[in-house]
Amino acid sequence: GQQVMQIPQYQHVQEGEDFTTYCNSSTTLSNIQWYKQRPGGHPVFLIQLVKSGEVKKQKRLTFQFGEAKKNSSLHITATQTTDVGTYFCAGPVVMATGKLIFGQGTTLQVKP
Amino acid sequence: DGGITQSPKYLFRKEGQNVTLSCEQNLNHDAMYWYRQDPGQGLRLIYYSQIVNDFQKGDIAEGYSVSREKKESFPLTVTSAQKNPTAFYLCASSIEYGRPYGYTFGSGTRLTVV
């Protein structure tokens, strides 16, 4: 069945280092969404990418959507302790685009 | 402020007991969803509703039931048939089913079987 996979599952970085998480889909996606879940919290929508090769930035966060629309990445420059949490990518289910399928998430720990 | 309210925040269930988790939204969103999150795992879809008086099973609907009698409300009942109900339950909504809008999530309910 359709799958969305994220790597790595966990990442520990020193504050100030960069961080990247990768998302790969088994099928072509019409769009991809990214969410952040703080420890003990709930997922919060960050951004959506729609176009092939699209790149969007939010301050220190850079999001990319692959040319084939089957992969995506989130890059954080100069991490801060406020970046701690789990980052999920999600894409619409083929033939049922109102439903999202979520990756397993990448949990980021930042050491001050 | 608009948002999704889930209650209770923590819930303890005895063996063989049915419990109902509340989800209310004032965002005027058409679509609503229930997800289950287990430690270290992603979100798995339990049930979803495209519009009031309509709902469909998700990937792990066994042992759960829902209703959508009002646009604002989408309660989830965890029945005694759900053998491993301990998890974090998240309710979400989106403006319109099938359109590429981000989901808004509630703050969740942590259910524990005692």
PDB file of C-alpha atoms in Angstrom, chain B residues 5-104:
ATOM      1  CA  THR B   5     -11.273  21.562  21.773  1.00  0.00           C
ATOM      2  CA  GLN B   6     -10.714  18.019  22.904  1.00  0.00           C
ATOM      3  CA  SER B   7     -11.795  16.714  26.289  1.00  0.00           C
ATOM      4  CA  PRO B   8     -10.859  15.267  28.594  1.00  0.00           C
ATOM      5  CA  LYS B   9      -7.099  15.744  28.409  1.00  0.00           C
ATOM      6  CA  TYR B  10      -6.506  12.497  30.328  1.00  0.00           C
ATOM      7  CA  LEU B  11      -8.858   9.525  30.517  1.00  0.00           C
ATOM      8  CA  PHE B  12      -8.587   6.241  32.316  1.00  0.00           C
ATOM      9  CA  ARG B  13     -10.629   3.274  31.173  1.00  0.00           C
ATOM     10  CA  LYS B  14     -11.300   0.032  32.933  1.00  0.00           C
ATOM     11  CA  GLU B  15     -11.324  -3.236  31.088  1.00  0.00           C
ATOM     12  CA  GLY B  16     -14.625  -3.834  29.288  1.00  0.00           C
ATOM     13  CA  GLN B  17     -15.715  -0.212  29.510  1.00  0.00           C
ATOM     14  CA  ASN B  18     -16.748   2.078  26.661  1.00  0.00           C
ATOM     15  CA  VAL B  19     -15.503   5.657  26.780  1.00  0.00           C
ATOM     16  CA  THR B  20     -16.269   8.672  24.630  1.00  0.00           C
ATOM     17  CA  LEU B  21     -13.763  11.339  23.643  1.00  0.00           C
ATOM     18  CA  SER B  22     -15.129  14.761  22.811  1.00  0.00           C
ATOM     19  CA  CYS B  23     -14.029  16.910  19.856  1.00  0.00           C
ATOM     20  CA  GLU B  24     -15.572  20.313  19.168  1.00  0.00           C
ATOM     21  CA  GLN B  25     -14.479  22.865  16.543  1.00  0.00           C
ATOM     22  CA  ASN B  26     -15.555  26.456  15.932  1.00  0.00           C
ATOM     23  CA  LEU B  27     -13.620  26.889  12.700  1.00  0.00           C
ATOM     24  CA  ASN B  28     -16.609  26.181  10.458  1.00  0.00           C
ATOM     25  CA  HIS B  29     -14.609  23.365   8.858  1.00  0.00           C
ATOM     26  CA  ASP B  30     -16.459  20.733   6.875  1.00  0.00           C
ATOM     27  CA  ALA B  31     -14.080  17.809   7.380  1.00  0.00           C
ATOM     28  CA  MET B  32     -13.063  16.227  10.657  1.00  0.00           C
ATOM     29  CA  TYR B  33     -10.703  13.365  11.493  1.00  0.00           C
ATOM     30  CA  TRP B  34      -9.648  11.130  14.350  1.00  0.00           C
ATOM     31  CA  TYR B  35      -6.067   9.902  14.573  1.00  0.00           C
ATOM     32  CA  ARG B  36      -4.337   7.608  16.999  1.00  0.00           C
ATOM     33  CA  GLN B  37      -0.690   8.140  17.950  1.00  0.00           C
ATOM     34  CA  ASP B  38       1.408   5.512  19.708  1.00  0.00           C
ATOM     35  CA  PRO B  39       4.840   6.313  21.191  1.00  0.00           C
ATOM     36  CA  GLY B  40       7.481   6.781  18.520  1.00  0.00           C
ATOM     37  CA  GLN B  41       4.997   6.288  15.717  1.00  0.00           C
ATOM     38  CA  GLY B  42       3.203   8.425  13.227  1.00  0.00           C
ATOM     39  CA  LEU B  43      -0.489   9.179  13.119  1.00  0.00           C
ATOM     40  CA  ARG B  44      -2.937   6.495  12.049  1.00  0.00           C
ATOM     41  CA  LEU B  45      -6.401   7.396  10.802  1.00  0.00           C
ATOM     42  CA  ILE B  46      -9.325   5.919  12.740  1.00  0.00           C
ATOM     43  CA  TYR B  47     -12.386   7.624  11.213  1.00  0.00           C
ATOM     44  CA  TYR B  48     -13.079  10.690   9.154  1.00  0.00           C
ATOM     45  CA  SER B  49     -16.079  12.775   8.199  1.00  0.00           C
ATOM     46  CA  GLN B  50     -16.338  14.801   5.018  1.00  0.00           C
ATOM     47  CA  ILE B  51     -19.474  16.602   6.042  1.00  0.00           C
ATOM     48  CA  VAL B  52     -22.165  16.523   8.699  1.00  0.00           C
ATOM     49  CA  ASN B  53     -24.161  13.273   8.930  1.00  0.00           C
ATOM     50  CA  ASP B  54     -21.454  11.419   7.010  1.00  0.00           C
ATOM     51  CA  PHE B  55     -18.405   9.442   8.164  1.00  0.00           C
ATOM     52  CA  GLN B  56     -16.128   6.691   6.873  1.00  0.00           C
ATOM     53  CA  LYS B  57     -13.724   4.189   8.371  1.00  0.00           C
ATOM     54  CA  GLY B  58     -10.046   4.906   8.275  1.00  0.00           C
ATOM     55  CA  ASP B  59      -7.183   2.427   8.478  1.00  0.00           C
ATOM     56  CA  ILE B  60      -7.748   1.228  12.050  1.00  0.00           C
ATOM     57  CA  ALA B  61     -11.501   1.618  12.715  1.00  0.00           C
ATOM     58  CA  GLU B  62     -12.049  -1.707  14.493  1.00  0.00           C
ATOM     59  CA  GLY B  63     -13.197  -1.176  18.078  1.00  0.00           C
ATOM     60  CA  TYR B  64     -14.106   2.475  17.525  1.00  0.00           C
ATOM     61  CA  SER B  65     -17.297   4.317  16.583  1.00  0.00           C
ATOM     62  CA  VAL B  66     -18.132   7.933  15.733  1.00  0.00           C
ATOM     63  CA  SER B  67     -21.047  10.217  14.975  1.00  0.00           C
ATOM     64  CA  ARG B  68     -21.348  13.547  13.159  1.00  0.00           C
ATOM     65  CA  GLU B  69     -24.749  14.969  14.013  1.00  0.00           C
ATOM     66  CA  LYS B  70     -23.507  18.558  14.089  1.00  0.00           C
ATOM     67  CA  LYS B  71     -20.888  20.284  11.999  1.00  0.00           C
ATOM     68  CA  GLU B  72     -19.030  21.363  15.113  1.00  0.00           C
ATOM     69  CA  SER B  73     -18.860  18.000  16.866  1.00  0.00           C
ATOM     70  CA  PHE B  74     -17.215  14.660  16.072  1.00  0.00           C
ATOM     71  CA  PRO B  75     -17.085  12.445  19.187  1.00  0.00           C
ATOM     72  CA  LEU B  76     -15.147   9.188  19.212  1.00  0.00           C
ATOM     73  CA  THR B  77     -16.230   6.178  21.287  1.00  0.00           C
ATOM     74  CA  VAL B  78     -13.602   3.631  22.200  1.00  0.00           C
ATOM     75  CA  THR B  79     -15.476   0.403  22.763  1.00  0.00           C
ATOM     76  CA  SER B  80     -14.544  -2.669  24.762  1.00  0.00           C
ATOM     77  CA  ALA B  81     -13.822  -4.370  21.437  1.00  0.00           C
ATOM     78  CA  GLN B  82     -10.673  -2.258  21.065  1.00  0.00           C
ATOM     79  CA  LYS B  83      -8.101  -4.542  22.671  1.00  0.00           C
ATOM     80  CA  ASN B  84      -5.222  -2.102  22.946  1.00  0.00           C
ATOM     81  CA  PRO B  85      -6.733   1.349  23.435  1.00  0.00           C
ATOM     82  CA  THR B  86      -3.923   2.992  25.402  1.00  0.00           C
ATOM     83  CA  ALA B  87      -2.732   5.790  23.111  1.00  0.00           C
ATOM     84  CA  PHE B  88      -2.809   9.504  22.383  1.00  0.00           C
ATOM     85  CA  TYR B  89      -5.939  10.435  20.398  1.00  0.00           C
ATOM     86  CA  LEU B  90      -5.934  13.473  18.171  1.00  0.00           C
ATOM     87  CA  CYS B  91      -8.892  15.128  16.508  1.00  0.00           C
ATOM     88  CA  ALA B  92      -8.303  17.317  13.458  1.00  0.00           C
ATOM     89  CA  SER B  93     -10.289  19.357  10.988  1.00  0.00           C
ATOM     90  CA  SER B  94      -9.806  20.878   7.565  1.00  0.00           C
ATOM     91  CA  ILE B  95     -11.756  23.483   5.645  1.00  0.00           C
ATOM     92  CA  GLU B  96     -12.997  21.121   2.976  1.00  0.00           C
ATOM     93  CA  TYR B  97     -12.446  17.449   2.303  1.00  0.00           C
ATOM     94  CA  GLY B  98     -10.315  16.755  -0.745  1.00  0.00           C
ATOM     95  CA  ARG B  99      -8.824  20.227  -0.998  1.00  0.00           C
ATOM     96  CA  PRO B 100      -5.132  20.791  -0.174  1.00  0.00           C
ATOM     97  CA  TYR B 101      -5.505  22.611   3.117  1.00  0.00           C
ATOM     98  CA  GLY B 102      -3.543  21.962   6.259  1.00  0.00           C
ATOM     99  CA  TYR B 103      -5.149  20.240   9.188  1.00  0.00           C
ATOM    100  CA  THR B 104      -5.836  21.943  12.500  1.00  0.00           C
TER     101      THR B 104
END
